[in-house]
mmCIF file of C-alpha atoms in Angstrom:
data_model
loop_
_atom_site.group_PDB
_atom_site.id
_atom_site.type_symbol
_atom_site.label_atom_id
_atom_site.label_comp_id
_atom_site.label_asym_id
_atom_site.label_seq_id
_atom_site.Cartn_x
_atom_site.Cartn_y
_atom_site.Cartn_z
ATOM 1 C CA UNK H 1 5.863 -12.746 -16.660
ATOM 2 C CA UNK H 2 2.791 -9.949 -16.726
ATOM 3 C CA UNK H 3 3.079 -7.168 -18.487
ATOM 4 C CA UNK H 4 0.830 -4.477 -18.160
ATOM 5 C CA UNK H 5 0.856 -1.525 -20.017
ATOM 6 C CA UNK H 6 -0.485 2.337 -19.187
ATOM 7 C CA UNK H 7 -3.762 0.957 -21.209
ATOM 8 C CA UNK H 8 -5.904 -0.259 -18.597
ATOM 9 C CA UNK H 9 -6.385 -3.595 -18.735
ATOM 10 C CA UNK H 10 -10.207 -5.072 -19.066
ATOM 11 C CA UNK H 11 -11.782 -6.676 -16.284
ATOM 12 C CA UNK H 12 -11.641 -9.970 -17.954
ATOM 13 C CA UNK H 13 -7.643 -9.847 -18.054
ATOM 14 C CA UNK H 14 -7.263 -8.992 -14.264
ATOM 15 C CA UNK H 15 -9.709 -12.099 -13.723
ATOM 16 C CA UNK H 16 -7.250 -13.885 -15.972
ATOM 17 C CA UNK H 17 -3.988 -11.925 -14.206
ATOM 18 C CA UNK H 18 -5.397 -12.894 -10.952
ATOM 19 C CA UNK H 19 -5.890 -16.298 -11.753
ATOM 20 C CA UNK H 20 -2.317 -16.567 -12.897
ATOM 21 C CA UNK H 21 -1.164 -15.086 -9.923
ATOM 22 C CA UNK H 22 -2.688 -17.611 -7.611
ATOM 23 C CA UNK H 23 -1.138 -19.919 -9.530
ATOM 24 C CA UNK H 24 2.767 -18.574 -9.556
ATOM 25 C CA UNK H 25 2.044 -18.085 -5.941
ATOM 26 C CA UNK H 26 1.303 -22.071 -5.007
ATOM 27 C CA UNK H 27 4.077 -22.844 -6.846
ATOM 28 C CA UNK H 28 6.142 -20.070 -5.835
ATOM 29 C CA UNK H 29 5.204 -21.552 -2.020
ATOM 30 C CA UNK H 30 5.424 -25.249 -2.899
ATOM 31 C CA UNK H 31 9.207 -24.917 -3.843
ATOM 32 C CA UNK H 32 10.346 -22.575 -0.916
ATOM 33 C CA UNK H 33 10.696 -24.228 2.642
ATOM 34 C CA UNK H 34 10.150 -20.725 4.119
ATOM 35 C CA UNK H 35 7.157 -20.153 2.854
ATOM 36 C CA UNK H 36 5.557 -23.597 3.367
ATOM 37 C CA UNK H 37 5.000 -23.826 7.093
ATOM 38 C CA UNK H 38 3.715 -20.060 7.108
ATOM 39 C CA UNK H 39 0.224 -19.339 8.022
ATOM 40 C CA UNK H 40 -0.533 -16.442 5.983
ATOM 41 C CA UNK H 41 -3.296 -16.694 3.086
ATOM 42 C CA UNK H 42 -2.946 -14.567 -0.369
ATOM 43 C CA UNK H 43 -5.945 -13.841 -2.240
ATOM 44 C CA UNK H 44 -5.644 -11.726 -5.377
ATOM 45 C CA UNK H 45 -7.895 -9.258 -6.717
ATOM 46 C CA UNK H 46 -7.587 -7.088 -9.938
ATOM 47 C CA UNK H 47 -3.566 -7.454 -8.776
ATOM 48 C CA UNK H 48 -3.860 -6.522 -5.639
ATOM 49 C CA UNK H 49 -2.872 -8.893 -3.089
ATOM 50 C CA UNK H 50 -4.947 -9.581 0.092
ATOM 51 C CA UNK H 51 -2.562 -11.155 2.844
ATOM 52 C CA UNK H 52 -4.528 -12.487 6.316
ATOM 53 C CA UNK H 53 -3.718 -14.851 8.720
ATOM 54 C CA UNK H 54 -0.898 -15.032 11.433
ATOM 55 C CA UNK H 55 2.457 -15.027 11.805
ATOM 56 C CA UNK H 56 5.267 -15.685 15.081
ATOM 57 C CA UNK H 57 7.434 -12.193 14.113
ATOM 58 C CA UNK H 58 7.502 -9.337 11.864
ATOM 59 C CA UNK H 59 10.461 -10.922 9.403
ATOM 60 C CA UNK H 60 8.045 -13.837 8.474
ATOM 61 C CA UNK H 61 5.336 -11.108 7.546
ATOM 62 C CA UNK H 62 8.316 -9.334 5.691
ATOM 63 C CA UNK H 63 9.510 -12.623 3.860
ATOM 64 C CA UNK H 64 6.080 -13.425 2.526
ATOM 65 C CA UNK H 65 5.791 -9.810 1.575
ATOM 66 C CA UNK H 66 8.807 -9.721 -0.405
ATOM 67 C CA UNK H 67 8.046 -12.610 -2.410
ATOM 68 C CA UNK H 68 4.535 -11.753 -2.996
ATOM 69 C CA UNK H 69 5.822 -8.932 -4.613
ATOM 70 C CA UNK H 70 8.143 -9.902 -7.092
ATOM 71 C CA UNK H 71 5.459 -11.816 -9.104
ATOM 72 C CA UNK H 72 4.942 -9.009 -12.202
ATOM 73 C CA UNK H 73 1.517 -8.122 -12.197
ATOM 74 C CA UNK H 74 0.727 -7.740 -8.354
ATOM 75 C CA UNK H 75 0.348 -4.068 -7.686
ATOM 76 C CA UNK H 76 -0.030 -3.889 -4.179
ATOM 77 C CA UNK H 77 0.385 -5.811 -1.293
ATOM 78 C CA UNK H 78 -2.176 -5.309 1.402
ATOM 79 C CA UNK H 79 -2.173 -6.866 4.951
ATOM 80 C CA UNK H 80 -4.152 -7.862 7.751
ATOM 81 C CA UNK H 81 -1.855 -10.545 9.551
ATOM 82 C CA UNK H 82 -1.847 -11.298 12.989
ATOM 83 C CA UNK H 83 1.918 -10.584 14.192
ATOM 84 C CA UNK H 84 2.871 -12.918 17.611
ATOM 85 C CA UNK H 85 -0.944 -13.387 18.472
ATOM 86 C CA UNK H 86 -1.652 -9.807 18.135
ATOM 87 C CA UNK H 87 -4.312 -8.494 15.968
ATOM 88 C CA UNK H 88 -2.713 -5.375 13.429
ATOM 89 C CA UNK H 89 -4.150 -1.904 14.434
ATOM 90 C CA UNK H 90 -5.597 -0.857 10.888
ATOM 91 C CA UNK H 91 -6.848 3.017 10.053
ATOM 92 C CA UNK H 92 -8.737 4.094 6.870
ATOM 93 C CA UNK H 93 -8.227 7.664 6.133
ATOM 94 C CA UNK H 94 -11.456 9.270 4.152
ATOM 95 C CA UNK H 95 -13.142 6.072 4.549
ATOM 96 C CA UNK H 96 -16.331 7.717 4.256
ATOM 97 C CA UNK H 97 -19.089 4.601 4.560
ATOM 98 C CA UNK H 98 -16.572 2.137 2.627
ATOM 99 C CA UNK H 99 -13.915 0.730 4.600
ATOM 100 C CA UNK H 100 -10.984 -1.810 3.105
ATOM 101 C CA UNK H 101 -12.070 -4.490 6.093
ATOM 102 C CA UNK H 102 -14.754 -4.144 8.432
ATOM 103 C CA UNK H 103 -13.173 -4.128 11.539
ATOM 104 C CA UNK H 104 -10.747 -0.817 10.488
ATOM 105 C CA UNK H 105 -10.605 2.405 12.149
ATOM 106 C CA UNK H 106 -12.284 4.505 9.925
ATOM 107 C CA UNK H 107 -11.143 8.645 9.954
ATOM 108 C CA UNK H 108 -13.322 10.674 7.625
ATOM 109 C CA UNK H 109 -14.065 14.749 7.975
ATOM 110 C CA UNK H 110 -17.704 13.707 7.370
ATOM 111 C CA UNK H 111 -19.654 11.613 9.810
ATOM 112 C CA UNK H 112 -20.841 9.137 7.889
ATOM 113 C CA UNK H 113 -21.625 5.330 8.573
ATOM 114 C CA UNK H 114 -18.444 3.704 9.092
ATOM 115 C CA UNK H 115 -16.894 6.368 10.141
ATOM 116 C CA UNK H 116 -15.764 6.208 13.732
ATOM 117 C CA UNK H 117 -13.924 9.200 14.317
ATOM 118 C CA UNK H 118 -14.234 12.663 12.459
ATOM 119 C CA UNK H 119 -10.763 14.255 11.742
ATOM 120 C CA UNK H 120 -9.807 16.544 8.917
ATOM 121 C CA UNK H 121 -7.299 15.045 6.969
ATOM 122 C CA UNK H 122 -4.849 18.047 6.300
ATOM 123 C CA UNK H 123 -4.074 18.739 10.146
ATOM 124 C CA UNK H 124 -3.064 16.132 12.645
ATOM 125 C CA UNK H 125 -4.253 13.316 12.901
ATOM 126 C CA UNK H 126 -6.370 12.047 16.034
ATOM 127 C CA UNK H 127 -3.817 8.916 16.977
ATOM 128 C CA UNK H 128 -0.595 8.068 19.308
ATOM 129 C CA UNK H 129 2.784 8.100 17.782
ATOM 130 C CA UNK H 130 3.819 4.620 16.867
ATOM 131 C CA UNK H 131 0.352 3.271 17.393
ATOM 132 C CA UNK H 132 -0.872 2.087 13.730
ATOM 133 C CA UNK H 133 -0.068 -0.927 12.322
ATOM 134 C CA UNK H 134 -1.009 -0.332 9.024
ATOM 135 C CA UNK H 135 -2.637 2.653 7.215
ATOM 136 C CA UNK H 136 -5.052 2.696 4.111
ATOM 137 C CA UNK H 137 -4.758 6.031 1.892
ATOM 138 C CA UNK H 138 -7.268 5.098 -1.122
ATOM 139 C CA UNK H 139 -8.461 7.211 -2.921
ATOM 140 C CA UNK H 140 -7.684 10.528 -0.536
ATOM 141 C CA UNK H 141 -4.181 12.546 -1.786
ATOM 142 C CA UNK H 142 -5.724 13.080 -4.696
ATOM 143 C CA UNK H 143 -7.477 15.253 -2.550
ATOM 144 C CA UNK H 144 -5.463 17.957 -0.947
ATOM 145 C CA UNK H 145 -3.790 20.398 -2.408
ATOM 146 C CA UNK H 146 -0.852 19.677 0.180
ATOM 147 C CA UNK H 147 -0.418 15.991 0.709
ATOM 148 C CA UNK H 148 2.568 16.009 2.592
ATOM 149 C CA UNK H 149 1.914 17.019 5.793
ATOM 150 C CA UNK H 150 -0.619 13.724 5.749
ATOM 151 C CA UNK H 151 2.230 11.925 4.767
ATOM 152 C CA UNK H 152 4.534 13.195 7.424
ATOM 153 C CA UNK H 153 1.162 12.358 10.172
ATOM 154 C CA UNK H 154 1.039 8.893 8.783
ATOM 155 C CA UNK H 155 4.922 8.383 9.123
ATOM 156 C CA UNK H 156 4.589 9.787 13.093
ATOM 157 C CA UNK H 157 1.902 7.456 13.852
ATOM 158 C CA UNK H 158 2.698 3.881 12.438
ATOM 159 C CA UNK H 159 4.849 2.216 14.254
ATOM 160 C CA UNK H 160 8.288 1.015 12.768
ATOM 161 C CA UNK H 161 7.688 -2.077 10.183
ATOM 162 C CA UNK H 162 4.112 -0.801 9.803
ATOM 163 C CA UNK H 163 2.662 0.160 6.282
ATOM 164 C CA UNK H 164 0.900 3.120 4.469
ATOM 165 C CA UNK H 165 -1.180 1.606 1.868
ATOM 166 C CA UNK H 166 -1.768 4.110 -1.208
ATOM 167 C CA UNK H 167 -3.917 4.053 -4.266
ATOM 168 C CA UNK H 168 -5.239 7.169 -6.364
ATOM 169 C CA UNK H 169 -5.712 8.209 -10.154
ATOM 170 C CA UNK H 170 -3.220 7.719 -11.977
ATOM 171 C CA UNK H 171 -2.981 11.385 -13.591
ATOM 172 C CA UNK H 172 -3.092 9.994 -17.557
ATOM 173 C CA UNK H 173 -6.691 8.499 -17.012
ATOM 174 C CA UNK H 174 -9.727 10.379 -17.348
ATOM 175 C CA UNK H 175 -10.649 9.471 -13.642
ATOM 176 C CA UNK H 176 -7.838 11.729 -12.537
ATOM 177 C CA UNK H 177 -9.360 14.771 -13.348
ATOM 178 C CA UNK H 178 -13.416 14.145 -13.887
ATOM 179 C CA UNK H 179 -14.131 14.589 -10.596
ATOM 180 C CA UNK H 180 -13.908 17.917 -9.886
ATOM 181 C CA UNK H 181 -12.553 17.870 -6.193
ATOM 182 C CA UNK H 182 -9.588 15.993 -7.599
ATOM 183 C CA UNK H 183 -6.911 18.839 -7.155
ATOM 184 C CA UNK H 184 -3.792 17.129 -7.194
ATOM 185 C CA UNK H 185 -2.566 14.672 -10.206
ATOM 186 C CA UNK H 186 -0.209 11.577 -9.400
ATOM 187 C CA UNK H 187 2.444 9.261 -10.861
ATOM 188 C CA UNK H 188 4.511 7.008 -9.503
ATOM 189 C CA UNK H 189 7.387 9.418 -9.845
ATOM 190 C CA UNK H 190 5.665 10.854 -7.701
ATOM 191 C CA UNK H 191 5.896 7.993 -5.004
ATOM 192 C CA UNK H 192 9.608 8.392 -5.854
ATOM 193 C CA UNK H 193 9.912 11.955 -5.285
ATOM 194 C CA UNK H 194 8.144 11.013 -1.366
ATOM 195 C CA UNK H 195 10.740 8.684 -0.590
ATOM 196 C CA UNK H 196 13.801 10.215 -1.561
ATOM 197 C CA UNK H 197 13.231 13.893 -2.743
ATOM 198 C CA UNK H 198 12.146 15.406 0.614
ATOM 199 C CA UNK H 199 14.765 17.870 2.451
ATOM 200 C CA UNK H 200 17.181 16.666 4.733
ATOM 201 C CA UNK H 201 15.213 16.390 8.249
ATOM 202 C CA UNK H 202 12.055 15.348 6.974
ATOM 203 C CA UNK H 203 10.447 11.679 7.643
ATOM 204 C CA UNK H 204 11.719 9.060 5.038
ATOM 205 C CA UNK H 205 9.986 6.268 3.932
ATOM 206 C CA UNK H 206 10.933 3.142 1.994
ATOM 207 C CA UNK H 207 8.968 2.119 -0.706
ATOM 208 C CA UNK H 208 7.955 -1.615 -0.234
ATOM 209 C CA UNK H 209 6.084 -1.674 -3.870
ATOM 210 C CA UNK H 210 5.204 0.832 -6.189
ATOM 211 C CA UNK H 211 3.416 0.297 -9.333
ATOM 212 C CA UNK H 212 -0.004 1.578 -11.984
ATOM 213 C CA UNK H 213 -2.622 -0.443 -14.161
ATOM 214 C CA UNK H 214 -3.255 2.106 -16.608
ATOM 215 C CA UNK H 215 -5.946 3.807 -14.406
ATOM 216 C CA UNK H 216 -4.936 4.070 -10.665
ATOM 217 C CA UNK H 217 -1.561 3.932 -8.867
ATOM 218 C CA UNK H 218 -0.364 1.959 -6.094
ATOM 219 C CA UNK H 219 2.349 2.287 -3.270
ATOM 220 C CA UNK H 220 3.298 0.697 -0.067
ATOM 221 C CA UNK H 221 5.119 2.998 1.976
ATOM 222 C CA UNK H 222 7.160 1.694 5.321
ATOM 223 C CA UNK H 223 8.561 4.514 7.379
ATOM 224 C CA UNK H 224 11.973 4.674 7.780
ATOM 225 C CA UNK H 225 13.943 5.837 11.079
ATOM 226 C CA UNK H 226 16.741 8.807 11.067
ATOM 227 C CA UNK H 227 19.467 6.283 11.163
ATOM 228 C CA UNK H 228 18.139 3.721 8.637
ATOM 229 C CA UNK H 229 19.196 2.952 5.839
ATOM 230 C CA UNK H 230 17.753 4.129 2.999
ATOM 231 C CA UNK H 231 16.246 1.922 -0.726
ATOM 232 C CA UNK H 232 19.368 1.232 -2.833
ATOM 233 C CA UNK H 233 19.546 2.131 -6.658
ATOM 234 C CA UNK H 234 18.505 -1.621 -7.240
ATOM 235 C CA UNK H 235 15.591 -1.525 -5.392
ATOM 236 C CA UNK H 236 14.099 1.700 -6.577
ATOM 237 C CA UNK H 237 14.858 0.547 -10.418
ATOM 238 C CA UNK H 238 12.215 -1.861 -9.816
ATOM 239 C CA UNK H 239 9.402 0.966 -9.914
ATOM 240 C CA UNK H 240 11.141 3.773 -10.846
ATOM 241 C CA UNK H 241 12.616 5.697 -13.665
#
């Protein structure tokens, strides 16, 4: 096991913690018959995991996913699979000229390069209902005084398995408030208080991981329909307070 503390951890140790990871993963794969035959590829970086590749349905994407996750030390799980021969739809919000992957749609209020569609990120956004596959939100609620109706954008447009990616200052390091357009500060209580806080009526989401290295946090966010059901107490004690 990883642990991590709210001391960020040097960039030698993620090497290190990434390096370890790849490790527990092989093995973690090499001893489970579902994982085996599974074309999916995990890289780590700085505890982030990179998943790419293809998959036959969405449960396989889900199972790998799952286990990914439960290695301490990953903070994130992010995905560009290839679900029954189909290629994800994939949307940075406030990409400016940096996107996660190259081919993403990239949603910025500035034109910039990279950016292929201008759209201020407190109104609606520019896309179909169910129409995203997965969503990247780095660096961006930090942002806006009101996050939430983002959020509640985001939920309308990905469709149901998809995934909001999330990453921002984590509101104890100094990068949380020395830029001075930061006007929001985050935990991930915070993440908590999204997914099961929110009035009656409002969209619900379930959080796939949750987690902070000391300087930024992370969450995966999948949205969750009227009727489903939502993360039990077991679940959520594995981020939460």
């Amino acid at each position: 096991m990883v642990a991590l503390a709210h001391t960020p951890p040097s960039a030698e140790r993620l090497r290190a913690v990434d390096g370890f990871l790849t490790e527990a993963w092989a093995d973690q794969v090499g001893h489970d018959d579902r994982l085996r035959s599974l074309r999916v590829e995990v890289r780590f970086d700085r505890g982030v995991a990179h998943l790419t590749g293809e998959v036959d349905e969405p449960a396989q994407l889900r199972l790998v996913r799952d286990q990914v996750g439960r290695l301490a030390g990953v903070f994130g799980i992010w995905c560009r699979v290839r679900v029954g021969g189909r290629d994800p739809v994939v949307v940075d919000l406030g990409c400016g000229a940096t996107k996660q992957w190259p081919g993403n749609l990239g949603l910025d209020i500035f034109p910039a390069p990279g950016v292929d569609a201008v759209a201020d990120l407190s109104g609606s956004l520019p896309l179909a209902d169910d129409s995203v596959d997965v969503l990247f939100a780095v660096h961006i609620l930090e942002h806006l005084i009101d996050f939430l109706p983002l959020l509640d954008e985001c939920h309308r447009v990905l469709r149901p398995g998809g995934v909001l990616h999330v990453m921002s200052p984590w509101w104890g390091h100094v990068n949380a408030v020395a830029d001075p357009t930061h006007v929001r500060l985050l935990d991930v209580q915070t993440i908590k208080g999204v997914c099961v806080m929110r009035p009656p009526g409002t969209p619900r989401w379930y959080p796939l991981h949750a987690g902070t290295d000391g300087a930024s946090i992370f969450a995966d966010l999948t949205p969750l329909g009227p009727d489903d059901d939502g993360p039990s107490p077991t679940h959520m004690a594995r981020f939460f307070d």
